[in-house]
The first five atom37 places (N, CA, C, CB, O) and aatype in JSON, in Angstrom:
{
  "aatype": [20, 20, 20, 20, 20, 20, 20, 20, 20, 20, 20, 20, 20, 20, 20, 20, 20, 20, 20, 20, 20, 20, 20, 20, 20, 20, 20, 20, 20, 20, 20, 20, 20, 20, 20, 20, 20, 20, 20, 20, 20, 20, 20, 20, 20, 20, 20, 20, 20, 20, 20, 20, 20, 20, 20, 20, 20, 20, 20, 20, 20, 20, 20, 20, 20, 20, 20, 20, 20, 20, 20, 20, 20, 20, 20, 20, 20, 20, 20, 20, 20, 20, 20, 20, 20, 20, 20, 20, 20, 20, 20, 20, 20, 20, 20, 20, 20, 20, 20, 20, 20, 20, 20, 20, 20, 20, 20, 20, 20, 20, 20, 20, 20, 20, 20, 20, 20, 20, 20, 20, 20, 20, 20, 20, 20, 20, 20, 20, 20, 20, 20, 20, 20],
  "atom_mask": [
    [1, 1, 1, 1, 1],
    [1, 1, 1, 1, 1],
    [1, 1, 1, 1, 1],
    [1, 1, 1, 1, 1],
    [1, 1, 1, 1, 1],
    [1, 1, 1, 1, 1],
    [1, 1, 1, 1, 1],
    [1, 1, 1, 1, 1],
    [1, 1, 1, 1, 1],
    [1, 1, 1, 1, 1],
    [1, 1, 1, 1, 1],
    [1, 1, 1, 1, 1],
    [1, 1, 1, 1, 1],
    [1, 1, 1, 1, 1],
    [1, 1, 1, 1, 1],
    [1, 1, 1, 1, 1],
    [1, 1, 1, 1, 1],
    [1, 1, 1, 1, 1],
    [1, 1, 1, 1, 1],
    [1, 1, 1, 1, 1],
    [1, 1, 1, 1, 1],
    [1, 1, 1, 1, 1],
    [1, 1, 1, 1, 1],
    [1, 1, 1, 1, 1],
    [1, 1, 1, 1, 1],
    [1, 1, 1, 1, 1],
    [1, 1, 1, 1, 1],
    [1, 1, 1, 1, 1],
    [1, 1, 1, 1, 1],
    [1, 1, 1, 1, 1],
    [1, 1, 1, 1, 1],
    [1, 1, 1, 1, 1],
    [1, 1, 1, 1, 1],
    [1, 1, 1, 1, 1],
    [1, 1, 1, 1, 1],
    [1, 1, 1, 1, 1],
    [1, 1, 1, 1, 1],
    [1, 1, 1, 1, 1],
    [1, 1, 1, 1, 1],
    [1, 1, 1, 1, 1],
    [1, 1, 1, 1, 1],
    [1, 1, 1, 1, 1],
    [1, 1, 1, 1, 1],
    [1, 1, 1, 1, 1],
    [1, 1, 1, 1, 1],
    [1, 1, 1, 1, 1],
    [1, 1, 1, 1, 1],
    [1, 1, 1, 1, 1],
    [1, 1, 1, 1, 1],
    [1, 1, 1, 1, 1],
    [1, 1, 1, 1, 1],
    [1, 1, 1, 1, 1],
    [1, 1, 1, 1, 1],
    [1, 1, 1, 1, 1],
    [1, 1, 1, 1, 1],
    [1, 1, 1, 1, 1],
    [1, 1, 1, 1, 1],
    [1, 1, 1, 1, 1],
    [1, 1, 1, 1, 1],
    [1, 1, 1, 1, 1],
    [1, 1, 1, 1, 1],
    [1, 1, 1, 1, 1],
    [1, 1, 1, 1, 1],
    [1, 1, 1, 1, 1],
    [1, 1, 1, 1, 1],
    [1, 1, 1, 1, 1],
    [1, 1, 1, 1, 1],
    [1, 1, 1, 1, 1],
    [1, 1, 1, 1, 1],
    [1, 1, 1, 1, 1],
    [1, 1, 1, 1, 1],
    [1, 1, 1, 1, 1],
    [1, 1, 1, 1, 1],
    [1, 1, 1, 1, 1],
    [1, 1, 1, 1, 1],
    [1, 1, 1, 1, 1],
    [1, 1, 1, 1, 1],
    [1, 1, 1, 1, 1],
    [1, 1, 1, 1, 1],
    [1, 1, 1, 1, 1],
    [1, 1, 1, 1, 1],
    [1, 1, 1, 1, 1],
    [1, 1, 1, 1, 1],
    [1, 1, 1, 1, 1],
    [1, 1, 1, 1, 1],
    [1, 1, 1, 1, 1],
    [1, 1, 1, 1, 1],
    [1, 1, 1, 1, 1],
    [1, 1, 1, 1, 1],
    [1, 1, 1, 1, 1],
    [1, 1, 1, 1, 1],
    [1, 1, 1, 1, 1],
    [1, 1, 1, 1, 1],
    [1, 1, 1, 1, 1],
    [1, 1, 1, 1, 1],
    [1, 1, 1, 1, 1],
    [1, 1, 1, 1, 1],
    [1, 1, 1, 1, 1],
    [1, 1, 1, 1, 1],
    [1, 1, 1, 1, 1],
    [1, 1, 1, 1, 1],
    [1, 1, 1, 1, 1],
    [1, 1, 1, 1, 1],
    [1, 1, 1, 1, 1],
    [1, 1, 1, 1, 1],
    [1, 1, 1, 1, 1],
    [1, 1, 1, 1, 1],
    [1, 1, 1, 1, 1],
    [1, 1, 1, 1, 1],
    [1, 1, 1, 1, 1],
    [1, 1, 1, 1, 1],
    [1, 1, 1, 1, 1],
    [1, 1, 1, 1, 1],
    [1, 1, 1, 1, 1],
    [1, 1, 1, 1, 1],
    [1, 1, 1, 1, 1],
    [1, 1, 1, 1, 1],
    [1, 1, 1, 1, 1],
    [1, 1, 1, 1, 1],
    [1, 1, 1, 1, 1],
    [1, 1, 1, 1, 1],
    [1, 1, 1, 1, 1],
    [1, 1, 1, 1, 1],
    [1, 1, 1, 1, 1],
    [1, 1, 1, 1, 1],
    [1, 1, 1, 1, 1],
    [1, 1, 1, 1, 1],
    [1, 1, 1, 1, 1],
    [1, 1, 1, 1, 1],
    [1, 1, 1, 1, 1],
    [1, 1, 1, 1, 1],
    [1, 1, 1, 1, 1],
    [1, 1, 1, 1, 1]
  ],
  "atom_positions": [
    [[-0.21, -7.99, -5.85], [-1.1, -6.88, -5.57], [-1.06, -5.81, -6.66], [-0.76, -6.28, -4.23], [-1.83, -4.86, -6.62]],
    [[-0.17, -5.96, -7.61], [-0.03, -4.93, -8.63], [-0.62, -5.38, -9.98], [1.43, -4.57, -8.8], [-1.23, -4.56, -10.67]],
    [[-0.44, -6.62, -10.35], [-0.75, -7.01, -11.73], [-1.95, -7.93, -11.91], [0.41, -7.65, -12.31], [-2.33, -8.18, -13.06]],
    [[-2.55, -8.44, -10.87], [-3.65, -9.38, -11.06], [-4.95, -8.63, -11.38], [-3.83, -10.26, -9.81], [-5.15, -7.51, -10.9]],
    [[-5.82, -9.23, -12.16], [-7.1, -8.6, -12.46], [-7.91, -8.26, -11.2], [-7.92, -9.5, -13.37], [-8.55, -7.21, -11.14]],
    [[-7.89, -9.14, -10.22], [-8.62, -8.86, -8.98], [-8.06, -7.63, -8.28], [-8.56, -10.07, -8.03], [-8.81, -6.8, -7.77]],
    [[-6.74, -7.51, -8.27], [-6.12, -6.33, -7.65], [-6.47, -5.07, -8.43], [-4.59, -6.5, -7.58], [-6.75, -4.03, -7.84]],
    [[-6.45, -5.16, -9.74], [-6.81, -3.99, -10.57], [-8.21, -3.51, -10.2], [-6.74, -4.34, -12.08], [-8.44, -2.32, -9.99]],
    [[-9.14, -4.44, -10.13], [-10.52, -4.08, -9.8], [-10.61, -3.49, -8.39], [-11.43, -5.32, -9.92], [-11.25, -2.46, -8.17]],
    [[-9.96, -4.16, -7.44], [-10.04, -3.72, -6.05], [-9.41, -2.34, -5.84], [-9.35, -4.73, -5.14], [-9.99, -1.49, -5.17]],
    [[-8.22, -2.11, -6.41], [-7.57, -0.82, -6.21], [-8.25, 0.29, -7.0], [-6.11, -0.9, -6.59], [-8.27, 1.43, -6.56]],
    [[-8.79, -0.04, -8.16], [-9.6, 0.94, -8.89], [-10.81, 1.34, -8.07], [-10.04, 0.38, -10.26], [-11.12, 2.52, -7.94]],
    [[-11.51, 0.34, -7.51], [-12.67, 0.62, -6.66], [-12.27, 1.44, -5.44], [-13.34, -0.7, -6.21], [-12.97, 2.38, -5.06]],
    [[-11.14, 1.07, -4.82], [-10.68, 1.79, -3.64], [-10.43, 3.26, -3.95], [-9.41, 1.15, -3.09], [-10.91, 4.14, -3.23]],
    [[-9.69, 3.53, -5.0], [-9.36, 4.92, -5.32], [-10.6, 5.71, -5.71], [-8.34, 4.97, -6.45], [-10.72, 6.88, -5.35]],
    [[-11.53, 5.09, -6.44], [-12.78, 5.8, -6.76], [-13.58, 6.07, -5.48], [-13.63, 4.97, -7.77], [-14.18, 7.13, -5.34]],
    [[-13.59, 5.12, -4.56], [-14.29, 5.32, -3.28], [-13.64, 6.43, -2.48], [-14.32, 4.02, -2.46], [-14.32, 7.25, -1.86]],
    [[-12.31, 6.48, -2.48], [-11.59, 7.51, -1.72], [-11.81, 8.9, -2.3], [-10.11, 7.19, -1.69], [-11.53, 9.9, -1.63]],
    [[-12.29, 8.97, -3.52], [-12.59, 10.27, -4.13], [-13.92, 10.83, -3.62], [-12.64, 10.13, -5.66], [-14.27, 11.98, -3.91]],
    [[-14.64, 10.03, -2.84], [-15.9, 10.49, -2.25], [-15.65, 10.9, -0.79], [-17.0, 9.36, -2.33], [-15.03, 10.14, -0.05]],
    [[-16.11, 12.05, -0.39], [-15.93, 12.49, 0.99], [-16.49, 11.46, 1.98], [-16.6, 13.85, 1.22], [-17.53, 10.85, 1.73]],
    [[-15.79, 11.29, 3.08], [-16.25, 10.43, 4.15], [-15.85, 8.97, 4.03], [-17.71, 10.51, 4.23], [-16.23, 8.16, 4.87]],
    [[-15.08, 8.62, 3.0], [-14.65, 7.23, 2.84], [-13.47, 6.95, 3.76], [-14.28, 6.94, 1.38], [-12.55, 7.75, 3.87]],
    [[-13.51, 5.8, 4.4], [-12.45, 5.37, 5.3], [-11.78, 4.14, 4.71], [-13.01, 5.07, 6.72], [-12.47, 3.22, 4.25]],
    [[-10.47, 4.1, 4.73], [-9.72, 2.95, 4.24], [-9.13, 2.22, 5.44], [-8.6, 3.38, 3.24], [-8.51, 2.84, 6.31]],
    [[-9.33, 0.9, 5.49], [-8.74, 0.12, 6.57], [-8.5, -1.31, 6.08], [-9.65, 0.12, 7.82], [-8.96, -1.7, 5.0]],
    [[-7.78, -2.06, 6.88], [-7.41, -3.43, 6.52], [-7.16, -4.19, 7.81], [-6.15, -3.47, 5.58], [-6.95, -3.58, 8.86]],
    [[-7.18, -5.5, 7.75], [-6.98, -6.32, 8.94], [-5.68, -5.95, 9.65], [-6.98, -7.8, 8.58], [-5.7, -5.59, 10.83]],
    [[-4.57, -6.03, 8.95], [-3.29, -5.67, 9.55], [-2.9, -4.23, 9.23], [-2.2, -6.63, 9.07], [-2.1, -3.63, 9.95]],
    [[-3.46, -3.68, 8.16], [-3.19, -2.3, 7.81], [-1.83, -2.05, 7.23], [-3.36, -1.46, 8.99], [-1.3, -0.95, 7.35]],
    [[-1.24, -3.06, 6.6], [0.11, -2.86, 6.09], [0.31, -3.3, 4.64], [1.07, -3.59, 6.96], [1.06, -2.64, 3.92]],
    [[-0.3, -4.34, 4.21], [-0.04, -4.88, 2.88], [-0.95, -4.25, 1.83], [-0.21, -6.4, 2.88], [-0.52, -3.39, 1.06]],
    [[-2.19, -4.69, 1.79], [-3.13, -4.11, 0.82], [-3.36, -2.64, 1.08], [-4.46, -4.86, 0.85], [-3.37, -1.83, 0.16]],
    [[-3.54, -2.29, 2.34], [-3.75, -0.89, 2.69], [-2.49, -0.07, 2.44], [-4.18, -0.76, 4.16], [-2.57, 1.08, 2.0]],
    [[-1.34, -0.66, 2.71], [-0.08, 0.04, 2.46], [0.09, 0.4, 1.0], [1.09, -0.8, 2.91], [0.5, 1.52, 0.67]],
    [[-0.22, -0.55, 0.11], [-0.11, -0.28, -1.32], [-1.18, 0.74, -1.73], [-0.26, -1.58, -2.14], [-0.9, 1.64, -2.53]],
    [[-2.37, 0.62, -1.2], [-3.43, 1.57, -1.52], [-3.07, 2.98, -1.09], [-4.73, 1.16, -0.87], [-3.27, 3.94, -1.83]],
    [[-2.54, 3.11, 0.11], [-2.13, 4.42, 0.61], [-0.97, 4.98, -0.22], [-1.72, 4.34, 2.09], [-0.95, 6.17, -0.53]],
    [[-0.03, 4.12, -0.58], [1.1, 4.57, -1.41], [0.61, 5.05, -2.78], [2.13, 3.44, -1.58], [1.1, 6.05, -3.3]],
    [[-0.35, 4.34, -3.35], [-0.93, 4.77, -4.63], [-1.58, 6.14, -4.49], [-1.97, 3.74, -5.12], [-1.32, 7.04, -5.28]],
    [[-2.42, 6.27, -3.47], [-3.11, 7.54, -3.26], [-2.12, 8.68, -3.07], [-4.04, 7.44, -2.06], [-2.22, 9.71, -3.74]],
    [[-1.18, 8.51, -2.17], [-0.21, 9.57, -1.9], [0.59, 9.94, -3.14], [0.72, 9.15, -0.78], [0.86, 11.12, -3.38]],
    [[0.98, 8.94, -3.91], [1.75, 9.2, -5.13], [0.9, 9.96, -6.15], [2.27, 7.89, -5.74], [1.38, 10.9, -6.78]],
    [[-0.36, 9.55, -6.3], [-1.26, 10.28, -7.21], [-1.45, 11.73, -6.78], [-2.61, 9.58, -7.27], [-1.67, 12.61, -7.62]],
    [[-1.36, 11.96, -5.5], [-1.53, 13.32, -4.97], [-0.26, 14.15, -5.07], [-1.99, 13.27, -3.53], [-0.25, 15.33, -4.72]],
    [[0.82, 13.53, -5.55], [2.07, 14.26, -5.75], [3.01, 14.27, -4.55], [1.76, 15.65, -6.11], [3.96, 15.04, -4.52]],
    [[2.74, 13.41, -3.57], [3.63, 13.32, -2.42], [4.96, 12.73, -2.87], [2.99, 12.46, -1.28], [4.99, 11.79, -3.66]],
    [[6.05, 13.27, -2.36], [7.37, 12.8, -2.79], [7.62, 11.37, -2.33], [8.45, 13.73, -2.25], [7.05, 10.89, -1.35]],
    [[8.5, 10.69, -3.06], [8.79, 9.27, -2.85], [9.26, 8.97, -1.43], [9.85, 8.81, -3.83], [8.83, 7.97, -0.84]],
    [[10.11, 9.8, -0.86], [10.63, 9.55, 0.49], [9.51, 9.62, 1.53], [11.74, 10.57, 0.84], [9.45, 8.8, 2.45]],
    [[8.62, 10.58, 1.38], [7.51, 10.72, 2.32], [6.56, 9.54, 2.21], [6.75, 12.03, 2.08], [6.06, 9.04, 3.22]],
    [[6.29, 9.09, 0.98], [5.44, 7.92, 0.77], [6.06, 6.71, 1.47], [5.24, 7.63, -0.75], [5.37, 5.96, 2.15]],
    [[7.36, 6.53, 1.3], [8.05, 5.4, 1.93], [8.03, 5.52, 3.45], [9.5, 5.3, 1.43], [7.79, 4.54, 4.15]],
    [[8.28, 6.71, 3.96], [8.25, 6.91, 5.42], [6.88, 6.59, 5.99], [8.65, 8.35, 5.77], [6.77, 5.99, 7.06]],
    [[5.83, 7.0, 5.28], [4.47, 6.69, 5.72], [4.25, 5.19, 5.75], [3.44, 7.37, 4.81], [3.68, 4.65, 6.7]],
    [[4.69, 4.52, 4.71], [4.56, 3.06, 4.63], [5.31, 2.38, 5.77], [5.08, 2.55, 3.26], [4.77, 1.49, 6.44]],
    [[6.55, 2.79, 5.99], [7.37, 2.17, 7.03], [6.87, 2.47, 8.45], [8.8, 2.65, 6.89], [7.2, 1.74, 9.38]],
    [[6.08, 3.52, 8.61], [5.51, 3.83, 9.93], [4.6, 2.71, 10.42], [4.73, 5.15, 9.87], [4.34, 2.61, 11.62]],
    [[4.13, 1.87, 9.51], [3.31, 0.72, 9.92], [4.05, -0.15, 10.91], [2.9, -0.11, 8.7], [3.44, -0.73, 11.81]],
    [[5.37, -0.25, 10.77], [6.14, -1.08, 11.7], [6.0, -0.58, 13.14], [7.62, -1.11, 11.29], [5.9, -1.38, 14.06]],
    [[6.0, 0.73, 13.32], [5.85, 1.29, 14.66], [4.45, 1.01, 15.2], [6.12, 2.81, 14.65], [4.28, 0.65, 16.36]],
    [[3.45, 1.18, 14.34], [2.06, 1.0, 14.76], [1.71, -0.46, 15.04], [1.13, 1.56, 13.7], [0.81, -0.75, 15.82]],
    [[2.43, -1.37, 14.4], [2.14, -2.79, 14.56], [3.09, -3.49, 15.52], [2.2, -3.47, 13.23], [2.98, -4.7, 15.72]],
    [[4.02, -2.76, 16.11], [5.04, -3.36, 16.97], [4.44, -4.12, 18.15], [5.98, -2.28, 17.49], [4.91, -5.21, 18.48]],
    [[3.42, -3.56, 18.78], [2.82, -4.21, 19.94], [2.16, -5.54, 19.53], [1.78, -3.28, 20.6], [2.3, -6.54, 20.23]],
    [[1.44, -5.54, 18.43], [0.81, -6.78, 17.94], [1.86, -7.82, 17.59], [-0.07, -6.5, 16.72], [1.71, -9.0, 17.91]],
    [[2.92, -7.38, 16.93], [4.0, -8.3, 16.56], [4.64, -8.89, 17.81], [5.06, -7.6, 15.7], [4.94, -10.08, 17.85]],
    [[4.86, -8.07, 18.82], [5.46, -8.56, 20.07], [4.6, -9.64, 20.71], [5.67, -7.39, 21.06], [5.13, -10.61, 21.25]],
    [[3.3, -9.49, 20.65], [2.4, -10.5, 21.21], [2.51, -11.82, 20.43], [0.94, -9.99, 21.17], [2.49, -12.9, 21.02]],
    [[2.64, -11.72, 19.14], [2.78, -12.94, 18.32], [4.12, -13.6, 18.6], [2.66, -12.61, 16.82], [4.18, -14.83, 18.72]],
    [[5.18, -12.81, 18.72], [6.49, -13.39, 19.05], [6.44, -14.09, 20.4], [7.58, -12.29, 19.05], [7.03, -15.15, 20.58]],
    [[5.74, -13.49, 21.36], [5.62, -14.1, 22.69], [4.88, -15.44, 22.6], [4.89, -13.15, 23.67], [5.24, -16.39, 23.29]],
    [[3.87, -15.51, 21.76], [3.13, -16.76, 21.58], [4.02, -17.85, 20.95], [1.89, -16.52, 20.7], [3.83, -19.04, 21.19]],
    [[4.97, -17.41, 20.15], [5.86, -18.35, 19.47], [6.97, -18.88, 20.36], [6.46, -17.7, 18.25], [7.56, -19.92, 20.08]],
    [[7.25, -18.15, 21.44], [8.31, -18.6, 22.36], [8.04, -20.03, 22.81], [8.42, -17.66, 23.58], [6.94, -20.36, 23.25]],
    [[9.05, -20.85, 22.69], [8.94, -22.23, 23.12], [8.3, -23.17, 22.12], [8.18, -22.29, 24.38], [8.17, -24.37, 22.38]],
    [[7.88, -22.64, 20.95], [7.25, -23.51, 19.94], [8.26, -24.07, 18.95], [6.17, -22.74, 19.19], [7.95, -24.99, 18.2]],
    [[9.46, -23.52, 18.96], [10.46, -23.93, 17.98], [10.43, -23.1, 16.7], [10.25, -25.38, 17.64], [11.3, -23.24, 15.85]],
    [[9.42, -22.24, 16.57], [9.34, -21.36, 15.41], [10.17, -20.12, 15.71], [7.85, -20.98, 15.07], [9.93, -19.42, 16.69]],
    [[11.14, -19.86, 14.86], [12.02, -18.71, 15.07], [11.34, -17.42, 14.58], [13.37, -18.92, 14.34], [10.64, -17.42, 13.57]],
    [[11.58, -16.35, 15.3], [11.01, -15.05, 14.94], [11.39, -14.65, 13.52], [11.47, -13.98, 15.92], [10.59, -14.03, 12.81]],
    [[12.6, -14.99, 13.11], [13.07, -14.61, 11.78], [12.19, -15.19, 10.67], [14.52, -15.07, 11.58], [12.09, -14.62, 9.58]],
    [[11.54, -16.32, 10.97], [10.69, -16.97, 9.97], [9.4, -16.17, 9.75], [10.36, -18.41, 10.4], [8.94, -16.04, 8.62]],
    [[8.82, -15.66, 10.82], [7.54, -14.95, 10.7], [7.69, -13.44, 10.58], [6.69, -15.27, 11.9], [6.74, -12.75, 10.21]],
    [[8.86, -12.92, 10.89], [9.07, -11.47, 10.85], [8.64, -10.85, 9.51], [10.53, -11.16, 11.11], [8.0, -9.79, 9.54]],
    [[8.95, -11.43, 8.35], [8.52, -10.81, 7.09], [7.01, -10.69, 6.94], [9.07, -11.59, 5.94], [6.52, -9.86, 6.17]],
    [[6.27, -11.51, 7.67], [4.81, -11.45, 7.61], [4.22, -10.39, 8.54], [4.22, -12.79, 7.94], [3.07, -9.99, 8.38]],
    [[5.01, -9.97, 9.5], [4.51, -9.06, 10.54], [5.02, -7.63, 10.4], [4.89, -9.58, 11.89], [4.67, -6.77, 11.2]],
    [[5.82, -7.39, 9.4], [6.36, -6.05, 9.22], [6.34, -5.66, 7.76], [7.79, -5.97, 9.77], [6.11, -6.49, 6.88]],
    [[6.58, -4.39, 7.52], [6.77, -3.91, 6.15], [8.24, -3.59, 5.98], [5.87, -2.65, 5.86], [8.96, -3.27, 6.93]],
    [[8.66, -3.68, 4.76], [10.06, -3.38, 4.43], [10.09, -2.49, 3.2], [10.88, -4.68, 4.19], [9.22, -2.56, 2.33]],
    [[11.09, -1.66, 3.13], [11.26, -0.77, 1.99], [11.26, -1.58, 0.69], [12.55, 0.05, 2.12], [10.72, -1.14, -0.32]],
    [[11.88, -2.74, 0.73], [11.96, -3.57, -0.49], [10.59, -4.01, -0.98], [12.82, -4.8, -0.23], [10.4, -4.21, -2.18]],
    [[9.61, -4.16, -0.07], [8.26, -4.57, -0.48], [7.61, -3.49, -1.34], [7.39, -4.86, 0.76], [7.09, -3.78, -2.42]],
    [[7.63, -2.26, -0.86], [7.0, -1.17, -1.6], [7.79, -0.86, -2.87], [6.89, 0.08, -0.73], [7.2, -0.57, -3.91]],
    [[9.12, -0.92, -2.77], [9.93, -0.71, -3.97], [9.59, -1.73, -5.05], [11.41, -0.78, -3.64], [9.53, -1.39, -6.23]],
    [[9.38, -2.98, -4.66], [9.03, -4.03, -5.62], [7.71, -3.72, -6.31], [8.96, -5.39, -4.92], [7.57, -3.94, -7.51]],
    [[6.75, -3.2, -5.57], [5.46, -2.85, -6.17], [5.63, -1.74, -7.2], [4.46, -2.42, -5.09], [5.13, -1.84, -8.32]],
    [[6.34, -0.69, -6.83], [6.56, 0.41, -7.78], [7.39, -0.03, -8.98], [7.24, 1.59, -7.08], [7.14, 0.39, -10.11]],
    [[8.38, -0.87, -8.74], [9.2, -1.38, -9.85], [8.36, -2.24, -10.8], [10.39, -2.21, -9.31], [8.57, -2.2, -12.02]],
    [[7.43, -3.01, -10.26], [6.55, -3.81, -11.09], [5.64, -2.92, -11.93], [5.71, -4.77, -10.23], [5.41, -3.2, -13.11]],
    [[5.13, -1.86, -11.34], [4.32, -0.9, -12.09], [5.13, -0.34, -13.25], [3.82, 0.24, -11.17], [4.65, -0.31, -14.39]],
    [[6.34, 0.1, -12.99], [7.18, 0.69, -14.03], [7.52, -0.33, -15.11], [8.46, 1.25, -13.42], [7.44, -0.02, -16.3]],
    [[7.9, -1.54, -14.71], [8.28, -2.57, -15.67], [7.1, -3.01, -16.53], [8.87, -3.77, -14.95], [7.27, -3.3, -17.71]],
    [[5.91, -3.05, -15.95], [4.75, -3.57, -16.65], [3.99, -2.49, -17.41], [3.82, -4.24, -15.68], [3.5, -2.74, -18.51]],
    [[3.89, -1.29, -16.84], [3.04, -0.25, -17.41], [3.8, 1.0, -17.84], [2.0, 0.14, -16.41], [3.23, 1.86, -18.51]],
    [[5.06, 1.11, -17.49], [5.85, 2.27, -17.87], [5.89, 3.34, -16.8], [5.32, 2.85, -19.13], [6.96, 3.88, -16.49]],
    [[4.74, 3.65, -16.23], [4.68, 4.65, -15.16], [3.38, 4.5, -14.39], [4.81, 6.09, -15.73], [2.48, 3.76, -14.8]],
    [[3.29, 5.22, -13.29], [2.13, 5.09, -12.41], [0.86, 5.62, -13.07], [2.37, 5.82, -11.11], [-0.21, 5.03, -12.91]],
    [[0.96, 6.72, -13.81], [-0.23, 7.26, -14.46], [-0.85, 6.27, -15.43], [0.11, 8.56, -15.19], [-2.07, 6.12, -15.47]],
    [[-0.02, 5.58, -16.2], [-0.52, 4.57, -17.14], [-1.14, 3.42, -16.37], [0.61, 4.06, -18.07], [-2.21, 2.92, -16.75]],
    [[-0.51, 2.98, -15.31], [-1.04, 1.91, -14.47], [-2.43, 2.28, -13.94], [-0.08, 1.62, -13.29], [-3.37, 1.49, -14.03]],
    [[-2.54, 3.49, -13.39], [-3.79, 3.92, -12.78], [-4.9, 4.0, -13.84], [-3.61, 5.29, -12.09], [-6.04, 3.64, -13.57]],
    [[-4.57, 4.47, -15.0], [-5.59, 4.64, -16.03], [-5.9, 3.34, -16.77], [-5.15, 5.71, -17.03], [-7.07, 3.0, -16.97]],
    [[-4.87, 2.61, -17.18], [-5.1, 1.39, -17.95], [-5.47, 0.2, -17.07], [-3.87, 1.05, -18.75], [-6.47, -0.47, -17.35]],
    [[-4.71, -0.06, -16.04], [-4.95, -1.25, -15.23], [-6.09, -1.04, -14.24], [-3.68, -1.64, -14.47], [-6.95, -1.91, -14.08]],
    [[-6.11, 0.11, -13.58], [-7.12, 0.35, -12.55], [-8.38, 1.0, -13.1], [-6.54, 1.23, -11.46], [-9.42, 1.03, -12.43]],
    [[-8.3, 1.51, -14.32], [-9.48, 2.06, -14.97], [-9.94, 3.42, -14.47], [-10.59, 1.13, -14.84], [-11.09, 3.79, -14.67]],
    [[-9.06, 4.16, -13.82], [-9.44, 5.5, -13.37], [-9.43, 6.46, -14.55], [-8.49, 6.0, -12.27], [-8.6, 6.36, -15.45]],
    [[-10.37, 7.36, -14.53], [-10.46, 8.39, -15.56], [-9.77, 9.66, -15.06], [-11.94, 8.68, -15.93], [-9.39, 9.76, -13.89]],
    [[-9.61, 10.61, -15.96], [-9.07, 11.92, -15.57], [-9.96, 12.53, -14.5], [-8.96, 12.86, -16.79], [-9.48, 13.18, -13.57]],
    [[-11.27, 12.34, -14.64], [-12.22, 12.88, -13.65], [-12.03, 12.23, -12.28], [-13.67, 12.68, -14.13], [-12.14, 12.9, -11.25]],
    [[-11.75, 10.92, -12.26], [-11.5, 10.24, -10.99], [-10.28, 10.82, -10.3], [-11.32, 8.73, -11.21], [-10.31, 11.12, -9.1]],
    [[-9.21, 10.97, -11.05], [-7.96, 11.5, -10.48], [-8.16, 12.95, -10.05], [-6.8, 11.41, -11.51], [-7.66, 13.36, -9.0]],
    [[-8.89, 13.72, -10.84], [-9.17, 15.11, -10.48], [-10.0, 15.17, -9.19], [-9.91, 15.83, -11.63], [-9.79, 16.04, -8.35]],
    [[-10.95, 14.25, -9.04], [-11.77, 14.22, -7.82], [-10.91, 13.92, -6.6], [-12.88, 13.17, -7.95], [-11.09, 14.54, -5.54]],
    [[-9.97, 12.98, -6.73], [-9.06, 12.68, -5.62], [-8.25, 13.92, -5.25], [-8.12, 11.51, -5.99], [-8.17, 14.29, -4.08]],
    [[-7.67, 14.53, -6.25], [-6.82, 15.7, -5.99], [-7.65, 16.85, -5.43], [-6.11, 16.14, -7.27], [-7.19, 17.57, -4.54]],
    [[-8.86, 17.02, -5.95], [-9.73, 18.09, -5.46], [-10.11, 17.9, -4.01], [-10.96, 18.18, -6.31], [-10.18, 18.87, -3.26]],
    [[-10.36, 16.66, -3.62], [-10.78, 16.38, -2.26], [-9.63, 16.51, -1.26], [-11.38, 15.0, -2.18], [-9.81, 17.07, -0.18]],
    [[-8.46, 15.99, -1.62], [-7.37, 15.92, -0.66], [-6.36, 17.07, -0.74], [-6.64, 14.63, -0.84], [-5.58, 17.29, 0.19]],
    [[-6.37, 17.79, -1.83], [-5.37, 18.86, -1.97], [-5.95, 20.26, -1.78], [-4.73, 18.77, -3.32], [-5.21, 21.24, -1.84]],
    [[-7.24, 20.36, -1.57], [-7.84, 21.68, -1.39], [-8.55, 21.81, -0.09], [-8.79, 21.97, -2.49], [-9.11, 22.87, 0.2]]
  ]
}
């Protein structure tokens, strides 16, 4: 989700769309692609790392009921919950891996956003203007 050309295009489009008033971000499960998108946005807005992580990890609380239903469906099938748990939850290591990949590949988030995602200074200013004022 960090280094592929399709991801670059999609996240660039997402952030440019979020710079327009009235844009809503959503996803099927709301944790993987949306989680990375939200983490990007919050980081660009200057939100501290711990708060970004706490927001990301809150997905586990919001998805707990859905996960419980899936675990109930698996009862008696021989599929252990431990096998599917990584698909149904978010983990700190997932988001850390994304940020570490950005740093290793691009040096920092600003370079990633500008070079890989193609955002301009005006795009970033529009995001900050909309959400910080």
